[in-house]
Amino acid sequence: MKPPIPVPGGGPALSSAVEIVLWLTLLTLLPAIIMSITPFLRITLVLHFLRQALGTQTAPSNQLLVGMALFFTVLLMQPTAREMYTRGWLPYEAGKLGRAEAWEQGTQPLRRHLLRFAREKDIALLIEIGKRERPNRPDDVGLDVLVPAYVLSELKAGFQIGAVLFLPFLVIDLVVASITLSMGMVQLPPVMVSAPFKILLFVLVDGWTLVIGSLLKGLS
């Protein structure tokens, strides 16, 4: 059996069996990683709130919403992923960097992405909870703090956008409910009457292009 090939600056390389185990573990965690450190989280939240505001129940289906969010995420994260591959993986594969150096170089683009959207308040909260020393500059914040801070910030942003999306459709629901009650149509659910009007309004204003365009521009 051949001994592990040493890598400059990073000690001996991992054996094939260990690399296979690590790759299988990474593939298992890949869905959670994609949901946590990419715009996938905010996009799925906004699409879910939009469907709830329209009152269409299961249209579009969950599979379609997740597929849309995944394709939009790939579109937005391509430059970051390409830079991570160029700065981290290629030098490591060529033996120019060790594992530690390759990790440090490869995660820099991701760190910039997380810092761009993570709120300072959330970062400070997690540093305080983790009893960490306050960093001197943003680049000194570790990924173990940046990732949960990014998740908290994206959750807040997604819920804020969802609340704004609900408002115009809520007005339609209130108007239809007041009209049906004044006409004595108590047994007719107002949701059944308002749903076509909400869908018609959404189609007339070209809602999909408006919502998705604004969302992606804010994430790009």
JSON list of C-alpha atoms in Angstrom, two decimals:
[
{"chain": "A", "resi": 1, "resn": "MET", "atom": "CA", "xyz": [0.00, 0.00, 0.00]},
{"chain": "A", "resi": 2, "resn": "LYS", "atom": "CA", "xyz": [1.40, 3.38, -1.00]},
{"chain": "A", "resi": 3, "resn": "PRO", "atom": "CA", "xyz": [1.94, 5.95, 1.75]},
{"chain": "A", "resi": 4, "resn": "PRO", "atom": "CA", "xyz": [0.00, 9.20, 1.50]},
{"chain": "A", "resi": 5, "resn": "ILE", "atom": "CA", "xyz": [1.56, 11.75, -0.80]},
{"chain": "A", "resi": 6, "resn": "PRO", "atom": "CA", "xyz": [2.72, 14.81, 1.15]},
{"chain": "A", "resi": 7, "resn": "VAL", "atom": "CA", "xyz": [1.15, 18.13, 0.22]},
{"chain": "A", "resi": 8, "resn": "PRO", "atom": "CA", "xyz": [3.22, 21.34, 0.51]},
{"chain": "A", "resi": 9, "resn": "GLY", "atom": "CA", "xyz": [2.32, 23.25, 3.63]},
{"chain": "A", "resi": 10, "resn": "GLY", "atom": "CA", "xyz": [-0.50, 20.89, 4.58]},
{"chain": "A", "resi": 11, "resn": "GLY", "atom": "CA", "xyz": [1.10, 17.66, 5.83]},
{"chain": "A", "resi": 12, "resn": "PRO", "atom": "CA", "xyz": [0.35, 14.27, 4.29]},
{"chain": "A", "resi": 13, "resn": "ALA", "atom": "CA", "xyz": [-2.59, 14.02, 1.94]},
{"chain": "A", "resi": 14, "resn": "LEU", "atom": "CA", "xyz": [-5.65, 12.06, 2.93]},
{"chain": "A", "resi": 15, "resn": "SER", "atom": "CA", "xyz": [-5.90, 8.45, 1.81]},
{"chain": "A", "resi": 16, "resn": "SER", "atom": "CA", "xyz": [-8.48, 7.50, -0.81]},
{"chain": "A", "resi": 17, "resn": "ALA", "atom": "CA", "xyz": [-10.75, 5.75, 1.70]},
{"chain": "A", "resi": 18, "resn": "VAL", "atom": "CA", "xyz": [-10.84, 8.76, 4.03]},
{"chain": "A", "resi": 19, "resn": "GLU", "atom": "CA", "xyz": [-11.50, 11.11, 1.10]},
{"chain": "A", "resi": 20, "resn": "ILE", "atom": "CA", "xyz": [-14.43, 8.93, -0.03]},
{"chain": "A", "resi": 21, "resn": "VAL", "atom": "CA", "xyz": [-15.92, 9.01, 3.48]},
{"chain": "A", "resi": 22, "resn": "LEU", "atom": "CA", "xyz": [-15.51, 12.79, 3.68]},
{"chain": "A", "resi": 23, "resn": "TRP", "atom": "CA", "xyz": [-17.10, 13.30, 0.26]},
{"chain": "A", "resi": 24, "resn": "LEU", "atom": "CA", "xyz": [-20.07, 11.06, 1.16]},
{"chain": "A", "resi": 25, "resn": "THR", "atom": "CA", "xyz": [-20.54, 12.99, 4.41]},
{"chain": "A", "resi": 26, "resn": "LEU", "atom": "CA", "xyz": [-20.39, 16.28, 2.51]},
{"chain": "A", "resi": 27, "resn": "LEU", "atom": "CA", "xyz": [-22.99, 15.06, 0.00]},
{"chain": "A", "resi": 28, "resn": "THR", "atom": "CA", "xyz": [-25.28, 14.07, 2.87]},
{"chain": "A", "resi": 29, "resn": "LEU", "atom": "CA", "xyz": [-25.03, 17.55, 4.37]},
{"chain": "A", "resi": 30, "resn": "LEU", "atom": "CA", "xyz": [-25.20, 19.33, 1.01]},
{"chain": "A", "resi": 31, "resn": "PRO", "atom": "CA", "xyz": [-28.97, 20.14, 1.10]},
{"chain": "A", "resi": 32, "resn": "ALA", "atom": "CA", "xyz": [-28.67, 21.72, 4.54]},
{"chain": "A", "resi": 33, "resn": "ILE", "atom": "CA", "xyz": [-25.57, 23.65, 3.46]},
{"chain": "A", "resi": 34, "resn": "ILE", "atom": "CA", "xyz": [-27.31, 24.96, 0.33]},
{"chain": "A", "resi": 35, "resn": "MET", "atom": "CA", "xyz": [-30.31, 26.08, 2.38]},
{"chain": "A", "resi": 36, "resn": "SER", "atom": "CA", "xyz": [-28.16, 27.79, 5.02]},
{"chain": "A", "resi": 37, "resn": "ILE", "atom": "CA", "xyz": [-25.47, 29.73, 3.17]},
{"chain": "A", "resi": 38, "resn": "THR", "atom": "CA", "xyz": [-27.17, 30.69, -0.11]},
{"chain": "A", "resi": 39, "resn": "PRO", "atom": "CA", "xyz": [-30.13, 32.87, -1.16]},
{"chain": "A", "resi": 40, "resn": "PHE", "atom": "CA", "xyz": [-32.19, 29.65, -1.32]},
{"chain": "A", "resi": 41, "resn": "LEU", "atom": "CA", "xyz": [-33.52, 30.38, 2.16]},
{"chain": "A", "resi": 42, "resn": "ARG", "atom": "CA", "xyz": [-34.92, 33.83, 1.37]},
{"chain": "A", "resi": 43, "resn": "ILE", "atom": "CA", "xyz": [-36.28, 32.79, -2.04]},
{"chain": "A", "resi": 44, "resn": "THR", "atom": "CA", "xyz": [-38.21, 29.80, -0.66]},
{"chain": "A", "resi": 45, "resn": "LEU", "atom": "CA", "xyz": [-39.65, 31.92, 2.14]},
{"chain": "A", "resi": 46, "resn": "VAL", "atom": "CA", "xyz": [-40.83, 34.64, -0.24]},
{"chain": "A", "resi": 47, "resn": "LEU", "atom": "CA", "xyz": [-42.36, 32.13, -2.68]},
{"chain": "A", "resi": 48, "resn": "HIS", "atom": "CA", "xyz": [-44.14, 30.36, 0.17]},
{"chain": "A", "resi": 49, "resn": "PHE", "atom": "CA", "xyz": [-45.58, 33.64, 1.51]},
{"chain": "A", "resi": 50, "resn": "LEU", "atom": "CA", "xyz": [-46.62, 34.63, -1.99]},
{"chain": "A", "resi": 51, "resn": "ARG", "atom": "CA", "xyz": [-48.56, 31.40, -2.45]},
{"chain": "A", "resi": 52, "resn": "GLN", "atom": "CA", "xyz": [-50.21, 31.84, 0.93]},
{"chain": "A", "resi": 53, "resn": "ALA", "atom": "CA", "xyz": [-51.14, 35.44, 0.10]},
{"chain": "A", "resi": 54, "resn": "LEU", "atom": "CA", "xyz": [-52.72, 34.37, -3.19]},
{"chain": "A", "resi": 55, "resn": "GLY", "atom": "CA", "xyz": [-54.69, 31.69, -1.37]},
{"chain": "A", "resi": 56, "resn": "THR", "atom": "CA", "xyz": [-54.01, 29.07, -4.06]},
{"chain": "A", "resi": 57, "resn": "GLN", "atom": "CA", "xyz": [-53.18, 26.38, -1.47]},
{"chain": "A", "resi": 58, "resn": "THR", "atom": "CA", "xyz": [-50.99, 23.96, -3.45]},
{"chain": "A", "resi": 59, "resn": "ALA", "atom": "CA", "xyz": [-50.50, 25.86, -6.70]},
{"chain": "A", "resi": 60, "resn": "PRO", "atom": "CA", "xyz": [-47.63, 26.17, -7.48]},
{"chain": "A", "resi": 61, "resn": "SER", "atom": "CA", "xyz": [-46.67, 22.89, -5.84]},
{"chain": "A", "resi": 62, "resn": "ASN", "atom": "CA", "xyz": [-43.89, 22.56, -3.29]},
{"chain": "A", "resi": 63, "resn": "GLN", "atom": "CA", "xyz": [-41.70, 20.76, -5.81]},
{"chain": "A", "resi": 64, "resn": "LEU", "atom": "CA", "xyz": [-42.07, 23.62, -8.28]},
{"chain": "A", "resi": 65, "resn": "LEU", "atom": "CA", "xyz": [-41.30, 26.26, -5.66]},
{"chain": "A", "resi": 66, "resn": "VAL", "atom": "CA", "xyz": [-38.20, 24.40, -4.50]},
{"chain": "A", "resi": 67, "resn": "GLY", "atom": "CA", "xyz": [-37.09, 23.88, -8.10]},
{"chain": "A", "resi": 68, "resn": "MET", "atom": "CA", "xyz": [-37.52, 27.59, -8.88]},
{"chain": "A", "resi": 69, "resn": "ALA", "atom": "CA", "xyz": [-35.59, 28.55, -5.75]},
{"chain": "A", "resi": 70, "resn": "LEU", "atom": "CA", "xyz": [-32.81, 26.11, -6.62]},
{"chain": "A", "resi": 71, "resn": "PHE", "atom": "CA", "xyz": [-32.35, 27.42, -10.16]},
{"chain": "A", "resi": 72, "resn": "PHE", "atom": "CA", "xyz": [-32.40, 31.04, -9.00]},
{"chain": "A", "resi": 73, "resn": "THR", "atom": "CA", "xyz": [-29.85, 30.16, -6.30]},
{"chain": "A", "resi": 74, "resn": "VAL", "atom": "CA", "xyz": [-27.54, 28.55, -8.87]},
{"chain": "A", "resi": 75, "resn": "LEU", "atom": "CA", "xyz": [-27.86, 31.65, -11.05]},
{"chain": "A", "resi": 76, "resn": "LEU", "atom": "CA", "xyz": [-26.96, 33.99, -8.20]},
{"chain": "A", "resi": 77, "resn": "MET", "atom": "CA", "xyz": [-24.17, 31.89, -6.66]},
{"chain": "A", "resi": 78, "resn": "GLN", "atom": "CA", "xyz": [-22.30, 31.01, -9.85]},
{"chain": "A", "resi": 79, "resn": "PRO", "atom": "CA", "xyz": [-19.70, 33.83, -9.55]},
{"chain": "A", "resi": 80, "resn": "THR", "atom": "CA", "xyz": [-19.02, 33.02, -5.89]},
{"chain": "A", "resi": 81, "resn": "ALA", "atom": "CA", "xyz": [-18.77, 29.27, -6.51]},
{"chain": "A", "resi": 82, "resn": "ARG", "atom": "CA", "xyz": [-16.50, 29.80, -9.50]},
{"chain": "A", "resi": 83, "resn": "GLU", "atom": "CA", "xyz": [-14.17, 32.02, -7.47]},
{"chain": "A", "resi": 84, "resn": "MET", "atom": "CA", "xyz": [-14.10, 29.52, -4.60]},
{"chain": "A", "resi": 85, "resn": "TYR", "atom": "CA", "xyz": [-13.18, 26.75, -7.03]},
{"chain": "A", "resi": 86, "resn": "THR", "atom": "CA", "xyz": [-10.44, 28.82, -8.66]},
{"chain": "A", "resi": 87, "resn": "ARG", "atom": "CA", "xyz": [-8.87, 30.13, -5.46]},
{"chain": "A", "resi": 88, "resn": "GLY", "atom": "CA", "xyz": [-9.20, 27.05, -3.29]},
{"chain": "A", "resi": 89, "resn": "TRP", "atom": "CA", "xyz": [-9.73, 23.75, -5.05]},
{"chain": "A", "resi": 90, "resn": "LEU", "atom": "CA", "xyz": [-7.52, 24.17, -8.13]},
{"chain": "A", "resi": 91, "resn": "PRO", "atom": "CA", "xyz": [-4.35, 25.14, -6.18]},
{"chain": "A", "resi": 92, "resn": "TYR", "atom": "CA", "xyz": [-5.00, 22.33, -3.70]},
{"chain": "A", "resi": 93, "resn": "GLU", "atom": "CA", "xyz": [-5.49, 19.79, -6.48]},
{"chain": "A", "resi": 94, "resn": "ALA", "atom": "CA", "xyz": [-2.28, 20.97, -8.12]},
{"chain": "A", "resi": 95, "resn": "GLY", "atom": "CA", "xyz": [-0.38, 20.57, -4.84]},
{"chain": "A", "resi": 96, "resn": "LYS", "atom": "CA", "xyz": [0.38, 24.28, -4.53]},
{"chain": "A", "resi": 97, "resn": "LEU", "atom": "CA", "xyz": [-1.58, 24.76, -1.31]},
{"chain": "A", "resi": 98, "resn": "GLY", "atom": "CA", "xyz": [-2.13, 22.64, 1.74]},
{"chain": "A", "resi": 99, "resn": "ARG", "atom": "CA", "xyz": [-5.56, 21.81, 3.12]},
{"chain": "A", "resi": 100, "resn": "ALA", "atom": "CA", "xyz": [-5.57, 24.69, 5.59]},
{"chain": "A", "resi": 101, "resn": "GLU", "atom": "CA", "xyz": [-4.40, 27.26, 3.07]},
{"chain": "A", "resi": 102, "resn": "ALA", "atom": "CA", "xyz": [-6.79, 25.99, 0.41]},
{"chain": "A", "resi": 103, "resn": "TRP", "atom": "CA", "xyz": [-9.68, 26.18, 2.87]},
{"chain": "A", "resi": 104, "resn": "GLU", "atom": "CA", "xyz": [-8.74, 29.72, 3.87]},
{"chain": "A", "resi": 105, "resn": "GLN", "atom": "CA", "xyz": [-8.41, 30.92, 0.28]},
{"chain": "A", "resi": 106, "resn": "GLY", "atom": "CA", "xyz": [-11.45, 29.05, -0.98]},
{"chain": "A", "resi": 107, "resn": "THR", "atom": "CA", "xyz": [-13.81, 30.33, 1.71]},
{"chain": "A", "resi": 108, "resn": "GLN", "atom": "CA", "xyz": [-12.93, 34.00, 1.24]},
{"chain": "A", "resi": 109, "resn": "PRO", "atom": "CA", "xyz": [-15.56, 34.56, -1.52]},
{"chain": "A", "resi": 110, "resn": "LEU", "atom": "CA", "xyz": [-18.18, 32.82, 0.61]},
{"chain": "A", "resi": 111, "resn": "ARG", "atom": "CA", "xyz": [-17.19, 34.91, 3.60]},
{"chain": "A", "resi": 112, "resn": "ARG", "atom": "CA", "xyz": [-17.70, 38.10, 1.56]},
{"chain": "A", "resi": 113, "resn": "HIS", "atom": "CA", "xyz": [-21.12, 36.86, 0.46]},
{"chain": "A", "resi": 114, "resn": "LEU", "atom": "CA", "xyz": [-22.19, 36.10, 4.02]},
{"chain": "A", "resi": 115, "resn": "LEU", "atom": "CA", "xyz": [-20.85, 39.41, 5.36]},
{"chain": "A", "resi": 116, "resn": "ARG", "atom": "CA", "xyz": [-22.76, 41.31, 2.70]},
{"chain": "A", "resi": 117, "resn": "PHE", "atom": "CA", "xyz": [-26.16, 40.08, 3.89]},
{"chain": "A", "resi": 118, "resn": "ALA", "atom": "CA", "xyz": [-25.55, 39.26, 7.57]},
{"chain": "A", "resi": 119, "resn": "ARG", "atom": "CA", "xyz": [-26.67, 42.06, 9.86]},
{"chain": "A", "resi": 120, "resn": "GLU", "atom": "CA", "xyz": [-24.16, 43.50, 12.28]},
{"chain": "A", "resi": 121, "resn": "LYS", "atom": "CA", "xyz": [-26.68, 43.11, 15.09]},
{"chain": "A", "resi": 122, "resn": "ASP", "atom": "CA", "xyz": [-26.99, 39.36, 14.50]},
{"chain": "A", "resi": 123, "resn": "ILE", "atom": "CA", "xyz": [-23.22, 38.92, 14.29]},
{"chain": "A", "resi": 124, "resn": "ALA", "atom": "CA", "xyz": [-22.75, 40.80, 17.56]},
{"chain": "A", "resi": 125, "resn": "LEU", "atom": "CA", "xyz": [-25.45, 38.68, 19.23]},
{"chain": "A", "resi": 126, "resn": "LEU", "atom": "CA", "xyz": [-23.83, 35.40, 18.22]},
{"chain": "A", "resi": 127, "resn": "ILE", "atom": "CA", "xyz": [-20.37, 36.61, 19.24]},
{"chain": "A", "resi": 128, "resn": "GLU", "atom": "CA", "xyz": [-21.80, 37.48, 22.65]},
{"chain": "A", "resi": 129, "resn": "ILE", "atom": "CA", "xyz": [-23.63, 34.14, 23.00]},
{"chain": "A", "resi": 130, "resn": "GLY", "atom": "CA", "xyz": [-20.53, 32.21, 21.94]},
{"chain": "A", "resi": 131, "resn": "LYS", "atom": "CA", "xyz": [-18.36, 34.26, 24.32]},
{"chain": "A", "resi": 132, "resn": "ARG", "atom": "CA", "xyz": [-15.97, 35.05, 21.49]},
{"chain": "A", "resi": 133, "resn": "GLU", "atom": "CA", "xyz": [-13.51, 37.90, 21.36]},
{"chain": "A", "resi": 134, "resn": "ARG", "atom": "CA", "xyz": [-14.80, 40.79, 19.32]},
{"chain": "A", "resi": 135, "resn": "PRO", "atom": "CA", "xyz": [-13.02, 40.89, 15.93]},
{"chain": "A", "resi": 136, "resn": "ASN", "atom": "CA", "xyz": [-11.06, 43.94, 14.89]},
{"chain": "A", "resi": 137, "resn": "ARG", "atom": "CA", "xyz": [-12.40, 43.84, 11.32]},
{"chain": "A", "resi": 138, "resn": "PRO", "atom": "CA", "xyz": [-15.22, 42.02, 9.49]},
{"chain": "A", "resi": 139, "resn": "ASP", "atom": "CA", "xyz": [-12.81, 39.61, 7.78]},
{"chain": "A", "resi": 140, "resn": "ASP", "atom": "CA", "xyz": [-11.83, 38.23, 11.20]},
{"chain": "A", "resi": 141, "resn": "VAL", "atom": "CA", "xyz": [-15.35, 36.89, 11.89]},
{"chain": "A", "resi": 142, "resn": "GLY", "atom": "CA", "xyz": [-15.34, 33.09, 11.72]},
{"chain": "A", "resi": 143, "resn": "LEU", "atom": "CA", "xyz": [-17.69, 31.06, 9.58]},
{"chain": "A", "resi": 144, "resn": "ASP", "atom": "CA", "xyz": [-19.13, 29.43, 12.71]},
{"chain": "A", "resi": 145, "resn": "VAL", "atom": "CA", "xyz": [-20.52, 32.87, 13.60]},
{"chain": "A", "resi": 146, "resn": "LEU", "atom": "CA", "xyz": [-21.19, 34.16, 10.08]},
{"chain": "A", "resi": 147, "resn": "VAL", "atom": "CA", "xyz": [-23.36, 31.24, 8.96]},
{"chain": "A", "resi": 148, "resn": "PRO", "atom": "CA", "xyz": [-25.97, 31.41, 11.79]},
{"chain": "A", "resi": 149, "resn": "ALA", "atom": "CA", "xyz": [-25.92, 35.22, 11.62]},
{"chain": "A", "resi": 150, "resn": "TYR", "atom": "CA", "xyz": [-26.60, 35.01, 7.88]},
{"chain": "A", "resi": 151, "resn": "VAL", "atom": "CA", "xyz": [-29.49, 32.60, 8.50]},
{"chain": "A", "resi": 152, "resn": "LEU", "atom": "CA", "xyz": [-31.06, 34.93, 11.07]},
{"chain": "A", "resi": 153, "resn": "SER", "atom": "CA", "xyz": [-30.69, 37.92, 8.74]},
{"chain": "A", "resi": 154, "resn": "GLU", "atom": "CA", "xyz": [-32.20, 36.05, 5.80]},
{"chain": "A", "resi": 155, "resn": "LEU", "atom": "CA", "xyz": [-35.13, 34.86, 7.92]},
{"chain": "A", "resi": 156, "resn": "LYS", "atom": "CA", "xyz": [-35.89, 38.43, 8.93]},
{"chain": "A", "resi": 157, "resn": "ALA", "atom": "CA", "xyz": [-35.60, 39.69, 5.35]},
{"chain": "A", "resi": 158, "resn": "GLY", "atom": "CA", "xyz": [-37.83, 36.89, 4.04]},
{"chain": "A", "resi": 159, "resn": "PHE", "atom": "CA", "xyz": [-40.53, 37.56, 6.62]},
{"chain": "A", "resi": 160, "resn": "GLN", "atom": "CA", "xyz": [-40.40, 41.31, 5.93]},
{"chain": "A", "resi": 161, "resn": "ILE", "atom": "CA", "xyz": [-40.90, 40.74, 2.21]},
{"chain": "A", "resi": 162, "resn": "GLY", "atom": "CA", "xyz": [-43.67, 38.24, 2.94]},
{"chain": "A", "resi": 163, "resn": "ALA", "atom": "CA", "xyz": [-45.51, 40.75, 5.12]},
{"chain": "A", "resi": 164, "resn": "VAL", "atom": "CA", "xyz": [-45.35, 43.35, 2.33]},
{"chain": "A", "resi": 165, "resn": "LEU", "atom": "CA", "xyz": [-46.67, 40.80, -0.18]},
{"chain": "A", "resi": 166, "resn": "PHE", "atom": "CA", "xyz": [-49.64, 40.02, 2.05]},
{"chain": "A", "resi": 167, "resn": "LEU", "atom": "CA", "xyz": [-50.87, 43.61, 2.33]},
{"chain": "A", "resi": 168, "resn": "PRO", "atom": "CA", "xyz": [-52.53, 44.16, -1.10]},
{"chain": "A", "resi": 169, "resn": "PHE", "atom": "CA", "xyz": [-54.17, 40.73, -1.04]},
{"chain": "A", "resi": 170, "resn": "LEU", "atom": "CA", "xyz": [-55.35, 41.33, 2.53]},
{"chain": "A", "resi": 171, "resn": "VAL", "atom": "CA", "xyz": [-57.14, 44.47, 1.34]},
{"chain": "A", "resi": 172, "resn": "ILE", "atom": "CA", "xyz": [-58.96, 42.44, -1.31]},
{"chain": "A", "resi": 173, "resn": "ASP", "atom": "CA", "xyz": [-59.96, 39.85, 1.32]},
{"chain": "A", "resi": 174, "resn": "LEU", "atom": "CA", "xyz": [-61.33, 42.56, 3.61]},
{"chain": "A", "resi": 175, "resn": "VAL", "atom": "CA", "xyz": [-63.30, 44.25, 0.83]},
{"chain": "A", "resi": 176, "resn": "VAL", "atom": "CA", "xyz": [-64.80, 40.99, -0.41]},
{"chain": "A", "resi": 177, "resn": "ALA", "atom": "CA", "xyz": [-65.63, 39.87, 3.14]},
{"chain": "A", "resi": 178, "resn": "SER", "atom": "CA", "xyz": [-67.42, 43.14, 3.93]},
{"chain": "A", "resi": 179, "resn": "ILE", "atom": "CA", "xyz": [-69.41, 42.99, 0.67]},
{"chain": "A", "resi": 180, "resn": "THR", "atom": "CA", "xyz": [-70.48, 39.37, 1.14]},
{"chain": "A", "resi": 181, "resn": "LEU", "atom": "CA", "xyz": [-71.52, 40.02, 4.75]},
{"chain": "A", "resi": 182, "resn": "SER", "atom": "CA", "xyz": [-73.50, 43.13, 3.81]},
{"chain": "A", "resi": 183, "resn": "MET", "atom": "CA", "xyz": [-75.33, 41.09, 1.17]},
{"chain": "A", "resi": 184, "resn": "GLY", "atom": "CA", "xyz": [-76.19, 38.41, 3.71]},
{"chain": "A", "resi": 185, "resn": "MET", "atom": "CA", "xyz": [-74.10, 35.74, 2.01]},
{"chain": "A", "resi": 186, "resn": "VAL", "atom": "CA", "xyz": [-72.96, 34.27, 5.31]},
{"chain": "A", "resi": 187, "resn": "GLN", "atom": "CA", "xyz": [-72.63, 30.68, 4.13]},
{"chain": "A", "resi": 188, "resn": "LEU", "atom": "CA", "xyz": [-70.38, 31.59, 1.20]},
{"chain": "A", "resi": 189, "resn": "PRO", "atom": "CA", "xyz": [-66.71, 31.67, 2.29]},
{"chain": "A", "resi": 190, "resn": "PRO", "atom": "CA", "xyz": [-65.20, 35.06, 1.33]},
{"chain": "A", "resi": 191, "resn": "VAL", "atom": "CA", "xyz": [-61.95, 33.28, 0.38]},
{"chain": "A", "resi": 192, "resn": "MET", "atom": "CA", "xyz": [-63.67, 31.53, -2.52]},
{"chain": "A", "resi": 193, "resn": "VAL", "atom": "CA", "xyz": [-64.87, 34.89, -3.88]},
{"chain": "A", "resi": 194, "resn": "SER", "atom": "CA", "xyz": [-61.64, 36.81, -3.32]},
{"chain": "A", "resi": 195, "resn": "ALA", "atom": "CA", "xyz": [-59.30, 34.16, -4.76]},
{"chain": "A", "resi": 196, "resn": "PRO", "atom": "CA", "xyz": [-60.13, 34.88, -8.45]},
{"chain": "A", "resi": 197, "resn": "PHE", "atom": "CA", "xyz": [-59.76, 38.63, -7.88]},
{"chain": "A", "resi": 198, "resn": "LYS", "atom": "CA", "xyz": [-56.37, 38.17, -6.22]},
{"chain": "A", "resi": 199, "resn": "ILE", "atom": "CA", "xyz": [-55.14, 35.94, -9.04]},
{"chain": "A", "resi": 200, "resn": "LEU", "atom": "CA", "xyz": [-56.46, 38.39, -11.63]},
{"chain": "A", "resi": 201, "resn": "LEU", "atom": "CA", "xyz": [-54.71, 41.31, -9.92]},
{"chain": "A", "resi": 202, "resn": "PHE", "atom": "CA", "xyz": [-51.48, 39.33, -9.73]},
{"chain": "A", "resi": 203, "resn": "VAL", "atom": "CA", "xyz": [-51.63, 38.47, -13.44]},
{"chain": "A", "resi": 204, "resn": "LEU", "atom": "CA", "xyz": [-52.52, 42.02, -14.51]},
{"chain": "A", "resi": 205, "resn": "VAL", "atom": "CA", "xyz": [-49.50, 43.56, -12.74]},
{"chain": "A", "resi": 206, "resn": "ASP", "atom": "CA", "xyz": [-47.23, 40.78, -14.09]},
{"chain": "A", "resi": 207, "resn": "GLY", "atom": "CA", "xyz": [-46.64, 39.64, -10.53]},
{"chain": "A", "resi": 208, "resn": "TRP", "atom": "CA", "xyz": [-44.15, 36.86, -11.15]},
{"chain": "A", "resi": 209, "resn": "THR", "atom": "CA", "xyz": [-41.76, 39.11, -13.04]},
{"chain": "A", "resi": 210, "resn": "LEU", "atom": "CA", "xyz": [-42.23, 41.91, -10.51]},
{"chain": "A", "resi": 211, "resn": "VAL", "atom": "CA", "xyz": [-41.67, 39.76, -7.42]},
{"chain": "A", "resi": 212, "resn": "ILE", "atom": "CA", "xyz": [-38.86, 37.57, -8.76]},
{"chain": "A", "resi": 213, "resn": "GLY", "atom": "CA", "xyz": [-37.12, 40.49, -10.47]},
{"chain": "A", "resi": 214, "resn": "SER", "atom": "CA", "xyz": [-37.12, 42.62, -7.32]},
{"chain": "A", "resi": 215, "resn": "LEU", "atom": "CA", "xyz": [-36.05, 39.67, -5.19]},
{"chain": "A", "resi": 216, "resn": "LEU", "atom": "CA", "xyz": [-33.14, 38.65, -7.40]},
{"chain": "A", "resi": 217, "resn": "LYS", "atom": "CA", "xyz": [-31.94, 42.23, -7.84]},
{"chain": "A", "resi": 218, "resn": "GLY", "atom": "CA", "xyz": [-31.78, 42.58, -4.09]},
{"chain": "A", "resi": 219, "resn": "LEU", "atom": "CA", "xyz": [-29.73, 39.39, -3.82]},
{"chain": "A", "resi": 220, "resn": "SER", "atom": "CA", "xyz": [-27.36, 39.96, -6.73]}
]
